[in-house]
XYZ file of C-alpha atoms in Angstrom:
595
model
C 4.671 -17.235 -10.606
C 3.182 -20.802 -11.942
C 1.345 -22.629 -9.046
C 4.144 -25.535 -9.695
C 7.195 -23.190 -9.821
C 5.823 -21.165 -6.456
C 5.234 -24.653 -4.854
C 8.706 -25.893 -5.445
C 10.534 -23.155 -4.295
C 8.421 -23.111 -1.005
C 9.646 -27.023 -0.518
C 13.293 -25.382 -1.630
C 13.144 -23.022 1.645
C 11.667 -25.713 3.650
C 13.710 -28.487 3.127
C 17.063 -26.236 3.435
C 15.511 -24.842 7.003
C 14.639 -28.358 8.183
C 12.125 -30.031 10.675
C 11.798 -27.217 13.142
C 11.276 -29.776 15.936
C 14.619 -30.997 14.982
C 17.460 -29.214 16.992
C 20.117 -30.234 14.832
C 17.864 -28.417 11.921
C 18.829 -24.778 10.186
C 15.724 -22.764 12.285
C 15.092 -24.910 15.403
C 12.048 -24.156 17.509
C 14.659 -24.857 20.684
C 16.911 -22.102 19.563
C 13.997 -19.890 18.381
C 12.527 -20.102 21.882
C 16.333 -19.434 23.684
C 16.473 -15.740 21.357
C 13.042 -15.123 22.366
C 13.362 -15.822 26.229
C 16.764 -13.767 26.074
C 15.270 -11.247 24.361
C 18.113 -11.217 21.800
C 17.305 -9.929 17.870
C 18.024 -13.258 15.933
C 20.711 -11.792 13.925
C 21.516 -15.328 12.967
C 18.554 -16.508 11.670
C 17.671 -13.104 9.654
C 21.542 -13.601 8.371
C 20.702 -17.454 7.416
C 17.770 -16.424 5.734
C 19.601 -13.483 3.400
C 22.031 -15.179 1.934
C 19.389 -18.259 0.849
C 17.578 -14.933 -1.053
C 14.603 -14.709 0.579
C 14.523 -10.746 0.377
C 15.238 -10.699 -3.123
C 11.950 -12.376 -4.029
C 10.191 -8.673 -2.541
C 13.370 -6.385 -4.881
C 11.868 -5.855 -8.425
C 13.256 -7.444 -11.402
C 14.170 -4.094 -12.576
C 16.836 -3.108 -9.878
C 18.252 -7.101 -10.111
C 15.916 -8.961 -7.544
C 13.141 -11.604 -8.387
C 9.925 -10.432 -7.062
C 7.401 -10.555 -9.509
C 3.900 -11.638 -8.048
C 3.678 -10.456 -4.574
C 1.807 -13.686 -3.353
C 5.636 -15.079 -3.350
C 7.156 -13.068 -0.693
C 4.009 -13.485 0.937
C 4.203 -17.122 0.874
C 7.808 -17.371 2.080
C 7.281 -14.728 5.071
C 4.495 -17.050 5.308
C 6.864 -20.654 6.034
C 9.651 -18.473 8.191
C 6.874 -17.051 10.621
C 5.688 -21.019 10.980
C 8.696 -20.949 13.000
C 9.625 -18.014 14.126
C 7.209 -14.616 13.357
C 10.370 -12.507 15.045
C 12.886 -13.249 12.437
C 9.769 -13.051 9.903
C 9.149 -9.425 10.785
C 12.326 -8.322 10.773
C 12.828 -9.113 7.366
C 8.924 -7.551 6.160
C 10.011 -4.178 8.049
C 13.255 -4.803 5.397
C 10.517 -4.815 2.888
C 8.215 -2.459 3.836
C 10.825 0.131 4.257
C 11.727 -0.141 0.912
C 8.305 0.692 -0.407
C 8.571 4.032 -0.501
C 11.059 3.817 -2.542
C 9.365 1.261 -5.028
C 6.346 3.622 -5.046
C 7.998 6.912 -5.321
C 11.332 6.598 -6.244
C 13.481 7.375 -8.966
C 15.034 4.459 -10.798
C 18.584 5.458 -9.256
C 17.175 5.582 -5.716
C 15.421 2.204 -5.926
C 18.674 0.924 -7.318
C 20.622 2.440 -4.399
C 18.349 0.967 -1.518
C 18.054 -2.583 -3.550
C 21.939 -2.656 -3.434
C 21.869 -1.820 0.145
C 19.150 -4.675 0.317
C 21.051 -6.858 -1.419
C 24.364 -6.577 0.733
C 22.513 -7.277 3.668
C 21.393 -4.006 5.112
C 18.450 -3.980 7.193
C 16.187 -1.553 7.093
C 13.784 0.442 9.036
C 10.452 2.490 7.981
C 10.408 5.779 10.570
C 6.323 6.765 10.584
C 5.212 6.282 14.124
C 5.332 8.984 16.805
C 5.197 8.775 20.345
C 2.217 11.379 21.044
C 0.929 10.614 17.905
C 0.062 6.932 17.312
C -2.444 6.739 14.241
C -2.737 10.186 13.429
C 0.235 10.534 11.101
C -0.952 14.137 10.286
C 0.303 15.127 14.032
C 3.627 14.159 13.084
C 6.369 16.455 14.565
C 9.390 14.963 12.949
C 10.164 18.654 10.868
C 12.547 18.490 7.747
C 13.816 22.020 7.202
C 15.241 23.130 3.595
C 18.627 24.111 2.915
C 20.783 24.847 0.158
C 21.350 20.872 -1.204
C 18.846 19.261 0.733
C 17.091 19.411 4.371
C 17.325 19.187 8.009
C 15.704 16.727 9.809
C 14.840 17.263 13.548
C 12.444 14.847 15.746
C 12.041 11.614 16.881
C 10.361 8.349 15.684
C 9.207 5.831 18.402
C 8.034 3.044 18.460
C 9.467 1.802 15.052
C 10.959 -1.718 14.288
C 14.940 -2.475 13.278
C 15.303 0.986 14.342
C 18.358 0.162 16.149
C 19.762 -3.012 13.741
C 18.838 -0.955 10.431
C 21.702 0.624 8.687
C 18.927 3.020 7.027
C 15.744 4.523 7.700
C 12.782 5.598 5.383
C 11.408 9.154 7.884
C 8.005 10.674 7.474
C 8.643 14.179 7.872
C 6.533 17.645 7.729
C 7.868 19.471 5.071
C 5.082 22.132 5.426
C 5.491 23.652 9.090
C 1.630 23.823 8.673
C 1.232 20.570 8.151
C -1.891 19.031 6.197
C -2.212 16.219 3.758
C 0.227 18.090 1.634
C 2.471 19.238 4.071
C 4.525 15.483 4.736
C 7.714 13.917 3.040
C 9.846 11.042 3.189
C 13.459 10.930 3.525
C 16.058 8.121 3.448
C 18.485 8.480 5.840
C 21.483 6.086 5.996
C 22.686 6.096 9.826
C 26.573 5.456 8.538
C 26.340 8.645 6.231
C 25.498 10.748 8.784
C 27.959 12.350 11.930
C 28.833 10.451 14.760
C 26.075 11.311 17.212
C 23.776 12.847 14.987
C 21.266 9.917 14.893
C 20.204 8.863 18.825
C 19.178 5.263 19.202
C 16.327 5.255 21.685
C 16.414 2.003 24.206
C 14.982 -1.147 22.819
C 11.664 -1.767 23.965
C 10.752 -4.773 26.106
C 7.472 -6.822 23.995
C 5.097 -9.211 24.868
C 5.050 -10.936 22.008
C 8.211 -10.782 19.155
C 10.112 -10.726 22.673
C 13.256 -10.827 20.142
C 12.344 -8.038 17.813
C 14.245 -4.732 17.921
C 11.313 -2.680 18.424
C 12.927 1.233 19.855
C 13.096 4.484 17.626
C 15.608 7.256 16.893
C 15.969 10.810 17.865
C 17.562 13.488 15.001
C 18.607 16.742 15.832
C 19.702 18.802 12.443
C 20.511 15.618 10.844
C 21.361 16.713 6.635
C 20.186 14.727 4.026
C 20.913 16.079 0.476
C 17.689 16.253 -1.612
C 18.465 13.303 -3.919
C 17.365 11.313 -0.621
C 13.614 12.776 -0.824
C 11.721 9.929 -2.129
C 8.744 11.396 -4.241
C 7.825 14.881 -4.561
C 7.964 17.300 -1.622
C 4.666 16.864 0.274
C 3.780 13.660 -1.609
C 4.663 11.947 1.794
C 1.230 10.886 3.271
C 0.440 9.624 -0.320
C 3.271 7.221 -0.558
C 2.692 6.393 3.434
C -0.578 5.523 3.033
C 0.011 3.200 -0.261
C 2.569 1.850 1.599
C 0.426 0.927 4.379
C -1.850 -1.270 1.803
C 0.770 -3.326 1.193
C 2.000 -3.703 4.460
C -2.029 -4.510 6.023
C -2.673 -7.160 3.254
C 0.782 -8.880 3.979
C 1.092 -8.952 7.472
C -1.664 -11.582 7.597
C 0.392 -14.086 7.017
C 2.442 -13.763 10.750
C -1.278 -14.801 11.784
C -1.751 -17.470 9.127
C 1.609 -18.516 10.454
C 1.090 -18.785 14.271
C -2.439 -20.386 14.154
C -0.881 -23.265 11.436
C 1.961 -23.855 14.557
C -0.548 -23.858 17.202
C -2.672 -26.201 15.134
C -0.305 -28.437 14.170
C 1.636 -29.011 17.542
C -2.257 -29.537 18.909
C -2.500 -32.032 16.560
C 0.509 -33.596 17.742
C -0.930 -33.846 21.294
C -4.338 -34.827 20.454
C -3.907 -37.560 17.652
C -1.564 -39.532 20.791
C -3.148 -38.567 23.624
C -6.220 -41.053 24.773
C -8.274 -40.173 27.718
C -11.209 -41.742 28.488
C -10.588 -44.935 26.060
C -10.130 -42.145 23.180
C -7.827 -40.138 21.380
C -8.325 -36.141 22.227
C -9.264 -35.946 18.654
C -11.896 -38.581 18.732
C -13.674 -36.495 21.362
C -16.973 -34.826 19.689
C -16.109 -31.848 21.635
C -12.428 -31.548 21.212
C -12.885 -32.663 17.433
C -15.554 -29.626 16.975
C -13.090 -27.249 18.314
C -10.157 -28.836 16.289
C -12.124 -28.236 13.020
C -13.646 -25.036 13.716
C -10.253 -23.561 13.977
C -9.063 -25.417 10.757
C -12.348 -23.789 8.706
C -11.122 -20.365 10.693
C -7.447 -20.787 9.259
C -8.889 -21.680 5.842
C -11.287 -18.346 5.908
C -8.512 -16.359 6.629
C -6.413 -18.228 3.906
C -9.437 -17.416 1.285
C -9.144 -13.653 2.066
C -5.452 -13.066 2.365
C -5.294 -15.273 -1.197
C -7.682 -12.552 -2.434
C -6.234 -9.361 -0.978
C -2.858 -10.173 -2.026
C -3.665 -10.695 -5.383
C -5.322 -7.424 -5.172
C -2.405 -5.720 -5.310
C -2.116 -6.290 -8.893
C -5.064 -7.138 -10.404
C -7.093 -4.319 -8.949
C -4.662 -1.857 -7.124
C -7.533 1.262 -7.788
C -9.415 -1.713 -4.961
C -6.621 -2.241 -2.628
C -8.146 0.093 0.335
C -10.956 -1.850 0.872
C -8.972 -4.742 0.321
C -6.164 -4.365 2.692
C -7.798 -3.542 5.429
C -10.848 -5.861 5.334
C -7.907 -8.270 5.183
C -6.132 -6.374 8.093
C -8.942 -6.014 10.302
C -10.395 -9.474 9.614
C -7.516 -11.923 9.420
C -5.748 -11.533 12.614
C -9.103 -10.499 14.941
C -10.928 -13.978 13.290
C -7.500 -15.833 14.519
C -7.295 -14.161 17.638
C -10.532 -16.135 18.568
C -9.376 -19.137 16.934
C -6.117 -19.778 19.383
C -8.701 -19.188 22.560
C -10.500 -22.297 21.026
C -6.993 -24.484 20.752
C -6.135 -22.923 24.219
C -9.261 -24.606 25.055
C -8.250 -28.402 23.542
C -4.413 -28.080 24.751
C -5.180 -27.177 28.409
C -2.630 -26.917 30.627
C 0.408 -27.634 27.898
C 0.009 -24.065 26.752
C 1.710 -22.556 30.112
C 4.312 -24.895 29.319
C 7.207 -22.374 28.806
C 10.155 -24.475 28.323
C 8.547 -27.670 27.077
C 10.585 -28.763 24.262
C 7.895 -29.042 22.285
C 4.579 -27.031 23.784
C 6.897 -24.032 24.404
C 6.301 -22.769 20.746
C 2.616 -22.537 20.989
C 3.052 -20.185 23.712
C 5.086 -18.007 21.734
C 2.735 -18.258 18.850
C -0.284 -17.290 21.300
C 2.121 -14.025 21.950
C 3.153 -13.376 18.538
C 0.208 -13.333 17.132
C -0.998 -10.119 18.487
C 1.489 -7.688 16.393
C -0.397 -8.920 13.324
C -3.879 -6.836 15.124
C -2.067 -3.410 15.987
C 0.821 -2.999 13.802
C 0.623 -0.975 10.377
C -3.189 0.121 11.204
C -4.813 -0.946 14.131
C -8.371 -2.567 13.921
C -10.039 0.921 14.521
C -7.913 2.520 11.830
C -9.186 -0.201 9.326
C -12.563 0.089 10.318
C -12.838 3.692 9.789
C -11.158 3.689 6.478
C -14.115 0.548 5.692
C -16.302 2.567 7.157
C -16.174 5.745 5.323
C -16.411 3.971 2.331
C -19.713 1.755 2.989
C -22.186 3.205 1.188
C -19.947 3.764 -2.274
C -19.485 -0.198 -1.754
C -23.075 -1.108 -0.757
C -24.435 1.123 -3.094
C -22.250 0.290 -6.013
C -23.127 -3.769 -5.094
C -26.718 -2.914 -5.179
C -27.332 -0.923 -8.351
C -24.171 -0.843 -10.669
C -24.732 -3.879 -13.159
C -22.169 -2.792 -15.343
C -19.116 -2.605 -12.549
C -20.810 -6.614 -11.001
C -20.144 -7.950 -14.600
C -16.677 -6.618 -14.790
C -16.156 -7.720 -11.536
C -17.001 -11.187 -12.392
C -14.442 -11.284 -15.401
C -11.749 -10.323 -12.903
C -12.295 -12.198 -9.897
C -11.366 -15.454 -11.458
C -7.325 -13.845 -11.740
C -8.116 -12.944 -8.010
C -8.565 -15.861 -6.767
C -7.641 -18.605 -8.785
C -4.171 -20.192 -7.352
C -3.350 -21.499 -10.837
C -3.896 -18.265 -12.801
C -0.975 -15.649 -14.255
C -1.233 -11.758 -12.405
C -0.212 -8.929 -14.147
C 3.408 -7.318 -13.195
C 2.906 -5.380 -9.574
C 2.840 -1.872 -10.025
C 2.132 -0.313 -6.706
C 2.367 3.294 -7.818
C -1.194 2.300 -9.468
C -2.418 1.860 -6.026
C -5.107 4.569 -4.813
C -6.743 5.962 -1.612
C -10.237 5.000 -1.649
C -12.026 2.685 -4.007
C -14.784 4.577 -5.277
C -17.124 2.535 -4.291
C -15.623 -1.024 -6.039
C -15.167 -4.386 -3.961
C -14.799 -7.033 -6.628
C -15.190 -9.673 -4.231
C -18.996 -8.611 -3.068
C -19.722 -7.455 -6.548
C -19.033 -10.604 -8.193
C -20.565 -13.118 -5.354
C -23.792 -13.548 -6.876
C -21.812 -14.950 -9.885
C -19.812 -16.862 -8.362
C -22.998 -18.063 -5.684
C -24.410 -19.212 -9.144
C -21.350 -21.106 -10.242
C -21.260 -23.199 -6.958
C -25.397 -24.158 -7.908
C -23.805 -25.642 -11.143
C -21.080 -27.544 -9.231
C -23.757 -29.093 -6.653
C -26.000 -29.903 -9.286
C -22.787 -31.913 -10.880
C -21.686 -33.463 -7.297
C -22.807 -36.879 -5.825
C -23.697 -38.201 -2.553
C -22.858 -36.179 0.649
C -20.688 -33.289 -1.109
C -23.799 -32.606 -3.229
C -26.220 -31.601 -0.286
C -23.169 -30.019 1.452
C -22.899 -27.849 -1.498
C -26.770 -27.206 -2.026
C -26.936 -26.387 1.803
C -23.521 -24.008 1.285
C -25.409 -22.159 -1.329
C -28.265 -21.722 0.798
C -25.790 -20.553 3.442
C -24.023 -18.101 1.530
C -27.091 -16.689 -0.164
C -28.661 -15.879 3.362
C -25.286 -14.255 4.303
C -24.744 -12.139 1.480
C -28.697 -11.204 1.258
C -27.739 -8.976 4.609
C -26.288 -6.591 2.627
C -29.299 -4.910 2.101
C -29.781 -4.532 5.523
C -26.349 -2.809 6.135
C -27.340 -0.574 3.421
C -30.267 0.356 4.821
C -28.937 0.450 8.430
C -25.950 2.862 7.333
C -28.415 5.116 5.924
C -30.798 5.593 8.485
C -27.423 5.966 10.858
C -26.343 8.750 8.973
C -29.679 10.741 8.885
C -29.942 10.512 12.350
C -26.994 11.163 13.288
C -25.768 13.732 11.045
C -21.858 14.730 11.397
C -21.400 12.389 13.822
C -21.883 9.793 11.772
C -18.898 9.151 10.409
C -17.279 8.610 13.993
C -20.320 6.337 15.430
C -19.661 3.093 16.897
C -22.707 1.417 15.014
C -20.891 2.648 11.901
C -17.744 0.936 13.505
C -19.951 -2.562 13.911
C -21.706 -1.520 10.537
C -18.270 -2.263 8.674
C -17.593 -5.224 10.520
C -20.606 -6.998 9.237
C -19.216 -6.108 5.445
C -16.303 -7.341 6.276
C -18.022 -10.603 7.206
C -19.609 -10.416 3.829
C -16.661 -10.026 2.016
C -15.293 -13.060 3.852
C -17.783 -15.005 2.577
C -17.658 -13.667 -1.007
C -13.825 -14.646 -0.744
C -14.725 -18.462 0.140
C -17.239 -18.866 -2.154
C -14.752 -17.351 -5.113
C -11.665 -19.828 -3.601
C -13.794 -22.735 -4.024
C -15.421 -22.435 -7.405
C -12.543 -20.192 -9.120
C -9.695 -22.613 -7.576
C -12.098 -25.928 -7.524
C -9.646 -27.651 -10.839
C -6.284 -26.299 -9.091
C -6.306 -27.369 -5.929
C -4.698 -30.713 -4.902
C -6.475 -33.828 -2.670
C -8.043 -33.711 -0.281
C -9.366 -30.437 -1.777
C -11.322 -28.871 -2.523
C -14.556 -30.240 -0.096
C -18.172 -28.814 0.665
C -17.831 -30.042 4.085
C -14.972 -27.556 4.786
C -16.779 -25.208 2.750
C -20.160 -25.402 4.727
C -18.335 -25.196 8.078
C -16.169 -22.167 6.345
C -19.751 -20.585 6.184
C -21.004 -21.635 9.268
C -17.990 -19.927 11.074
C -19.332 -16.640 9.476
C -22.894 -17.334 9.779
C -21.636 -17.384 14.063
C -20.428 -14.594 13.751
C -24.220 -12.971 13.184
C -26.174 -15.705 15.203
C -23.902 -16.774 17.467
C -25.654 -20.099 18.531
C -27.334 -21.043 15.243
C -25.947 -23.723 13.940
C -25.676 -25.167 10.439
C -23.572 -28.319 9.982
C -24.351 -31.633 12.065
C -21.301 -34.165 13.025
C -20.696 -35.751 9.690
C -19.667 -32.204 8.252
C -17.141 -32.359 11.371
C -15.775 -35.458 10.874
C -15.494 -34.975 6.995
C -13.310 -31.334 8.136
C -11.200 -34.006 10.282
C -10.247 -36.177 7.462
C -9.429 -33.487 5.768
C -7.476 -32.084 8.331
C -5.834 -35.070 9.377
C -4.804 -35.885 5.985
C -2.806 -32.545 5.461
C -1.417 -33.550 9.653
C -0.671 -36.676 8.326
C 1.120 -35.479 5.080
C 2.867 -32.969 6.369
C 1.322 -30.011 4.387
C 0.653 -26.223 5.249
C -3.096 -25.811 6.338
C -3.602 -23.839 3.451
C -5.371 -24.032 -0.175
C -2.120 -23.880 -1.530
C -0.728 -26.906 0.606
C 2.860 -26.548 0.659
C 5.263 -29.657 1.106
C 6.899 -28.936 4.815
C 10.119 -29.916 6.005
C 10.760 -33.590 6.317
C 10.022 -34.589 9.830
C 13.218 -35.469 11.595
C 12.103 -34.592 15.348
C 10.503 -35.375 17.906
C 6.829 -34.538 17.294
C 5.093 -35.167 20.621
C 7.230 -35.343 24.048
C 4.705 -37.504 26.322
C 4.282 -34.865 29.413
């Protein structure tokens, strides 16, 4: 979708939801926080948000939705979870469930589960196991084969909507031996089946997403004729797995989400509150910390931007993709909230301040976007075992660097056209491509050109960016040689080491950095005032040069207080904190409460 066209349908949902601050408005934060503390699904708010169409922006044209370019739902999930990640996540696991069916499906059973879709159904995706966790190959849920279709006998815990869904997408062993081969996937609709044959299991009481059904079901000879086997018989991890790519590179944006919340109401507090003859954001500390988490939001912004555009421009890539964007994204905000816990103080324990109380929930919510569809040590090993194709490929393969730098311009340029979403094309392991650290060095090269163009400041923020970025991607190297020393010393137990572990965080550092430098110089004409700057950009690169030298630093106060204009001009204007700057809701409420 055209940058224009995707911008003014994200001020469409916004302005129909209203201020959140505003309690007379569609999705209030004071109604929000009243499901949450009651622990009560937000039926109403999921409701609201179907029959406005949100869901039919992730149903393909083909079976009568809208979804085209997957950065669309993304963005939309995107403004919900700014109020509420709860009702946000109970439409994605709508979404996700329905992969399966996208992926594998026939063009009769996507059909069927779009119309279910479509009339409101909610539905549930049945992989997790209680004794099982990650290790989807334990699975015990068995489906049995009968004349006309199967049995199904097991239980799924803990899954989301499980209780709420009318229909659930099951992972079951086919193969009572089990293997990569030996797994299926099943749609069963809970209203097609006897009374009693599917057991709800009790809802689960959550930390965070307090109002999310989050419980499982128990089947016990449950039929399901065969036309509800999505795929081929055994072709169930397959499907799973490419499933899970979509669902690691999107669920980002519940992160992106909370930290933009926790930002903005911080801003709310610190651009009033004076203490010692200054405002809280005129403090060098308090501004440092301010800006550090704004660079933070916009790394994280750079990398979902490129790993959901992944998805179609290089779905062979998307492993790598999805979860460097999985592990990176919500473990880089994690850290990032500690630092605004930091600036709000006290406010934060605030639970039913009318307007502090949401930051606190944010703080909470955050945390399903670290363990849920992967966990951080499932994306690390799956980075892990494919280091040395990437590092190697990177160091060596001219040939796959120059193609890499024809496509990366479509990955991460806001303003350019994708190619139609296909995620059957999606595959298991990359063999050994990562577009965004095979193309840096071009792209390191196009930012020399744009410093040698730039005046004043920006120019020797840029120069000093480049010098940045060069010294951050020249570790790769290293890593190379590390991992390869690693694994002659260690032999089979390589593959399980924890220095391989840290060994794939460091690339995933690098590919951070590739996916700033690419933002900036592929998105430089696109993006609107006050972007794009080489302040933010330096202190983007800074952030990840931290995370290798903790107490080096690189930028001095004027690069801070350039980040604050910045940042206070998107405050002031009431746009997301994002490269693509969304116009948000007009401000109707109350945006500070003196306290």
């Amino acid at each position: 979708m055209p940058k224009a066209d995707l911008t003014e349908l994200a001020a469409r949902l916004e302005a129909h939801l209203g201020d959140p601050h505003d309690p007379s408005s569609l999705m209030p934060f004071d109604q929000i926080l009243d499901h949450d503390e009651r622990e009560e699904f937000p039926y109403a708010f999921v409701n609201l948000l179907q029959r406005w169409g949100v869901h039919e922006y992730v149903i393909p044209k083909a079976q009568g939705g809208k979804a085209g370019d997957v950065e669309v739902g993304f963005n939309l999930l995107r403004l919900i979870a700014r109020r509420d990640p709860t009702s946000a996540t109970a439409l994605m696991l709508t979404s996700l469930s329905f992969m399966p069916a996208w992926i594998a499906g026939t063009d009769q059973q996507k059909q069927y589960v779009v119309d279910l879709m479509k009339q409101g159904s909610k539905l549930a995706w049945g992989l997790s196991e209680r004794h099982h966790g990650s290790d989807v190959l334990g699975n015990e849920m068995r489906a049995e084969k009968v004349d006309g279709g199967y049995l199904l006998t097991g239980e799924k815990w803990l899954i989301g909507n499980a209780t709420v869904a009318d229909g659930v997408s099951v992972f079951a062993r086919t193969d009572p031996k089990g293997g990569p081969a030996g797994y299926s996937i099943f749609l069963v609709e809970k209203r097609n089946t006897p009374a009693g044959a599917v057991e709800e299991l009790p809802n689960e009481r959550l930390h965070g997403l307090r109002a999310l059904d989050m419980s499982g079901i128990r089947l016990d000879g449950v039929f399901v004729p065969d036309e509800a086997r999505l795929g081929h018989q055994g072709q169930g991890l397959e499907i799973a797995l490419k499933s899970a790519q979509v669902a690691r590179t999107t669920i980002g944006s519940m992160a992106l989400a909370a930290v933009d919340t926790a930002l903005r109401v911080t801003l709310d507090f610190t651009e009033q509150r004076e203490i010692f003859g200054k405002k809280v954001s005129d403090i060098p500390y308090s501004r440092r910390q301010l800006t550090e988490v704004f660079a933070d939001l916009m790394i994280a912004d750079a990398v979902s931007l490129g790993a959901v555009r992944s998805l179609q421009v290089v779905p062979e890539q998307t492993s790598v993709w999805s979860s460097v964007a999985k592990y990176f994204v919500p473990t880089l905000l994690e850290r990032s909230m500690a630092q605004l816990n930091i600036v709000l103080g006290a406010r934060l324990y605030l639970r039913a301040h009318p307007h502090y109380g949401i930051y606190q929930k944010m703080l909470r919510d955050l945390l399903v976007a670290i363990f849920a569809d992967g966990n951080t040590v499932v994306n690390l090993k799956n980075i892990a075992l494919q280091l040395d194709g990437l590092l190697g490929t990177a160091a060596q393969d001219t040939a796959a660097r120059a193609a890499a730098e024809q496509r990366v311009p479509q990955l991460y340029g806001i303003d350019r056209e994708l190619p139609l979403y296909r995620p059957w094309d999606q595959e298991l392991f990359s063999r050994g491509k990562d577009d965004a650290l095979l193309a840096a060095p071009g792209s390191l090269d196009r930012l020399r050109e744009l410093a040698a163009e730039a005046k004043g400041e920006e120019q020797v923020w840029l120069n000093r960016s480049v010098e940045v970025a060069a010294g951050l991607l020249g570790r790769a190297e290293a890593i190379h040689r590390q991992a390869g020393e690693l694994r002659d010393g260690l032999g089979r137990e390589y593959g399980q080491s924890a220095e391989l572990f840290d060994l794939a965080k460091q690339y995933s550092t690098l590919h951070a950095t590739a996916a700033c430098l690419h933002t900036f110089v592929h998105s430089h004409e696109a993006l609107d005032d006050p972007l794009p700057s080489g302040a933010l950009l330096l202190l983007q690169l800074e952030r990840l040069h931290r995370l290798f030298n903790p107490h080096e630093p690189v930028t001095g106060s004027a690069v801070v207080d350039e980040v604050m204009r910045v940042l206070r001009h998107l405050h002031q204007e009431n746009r997301l904190f994002s490269y693509w700057q969304f116009p948000l809701a007009t401000r109707t409420g109350a945006r500070h409460a003196q306290s």
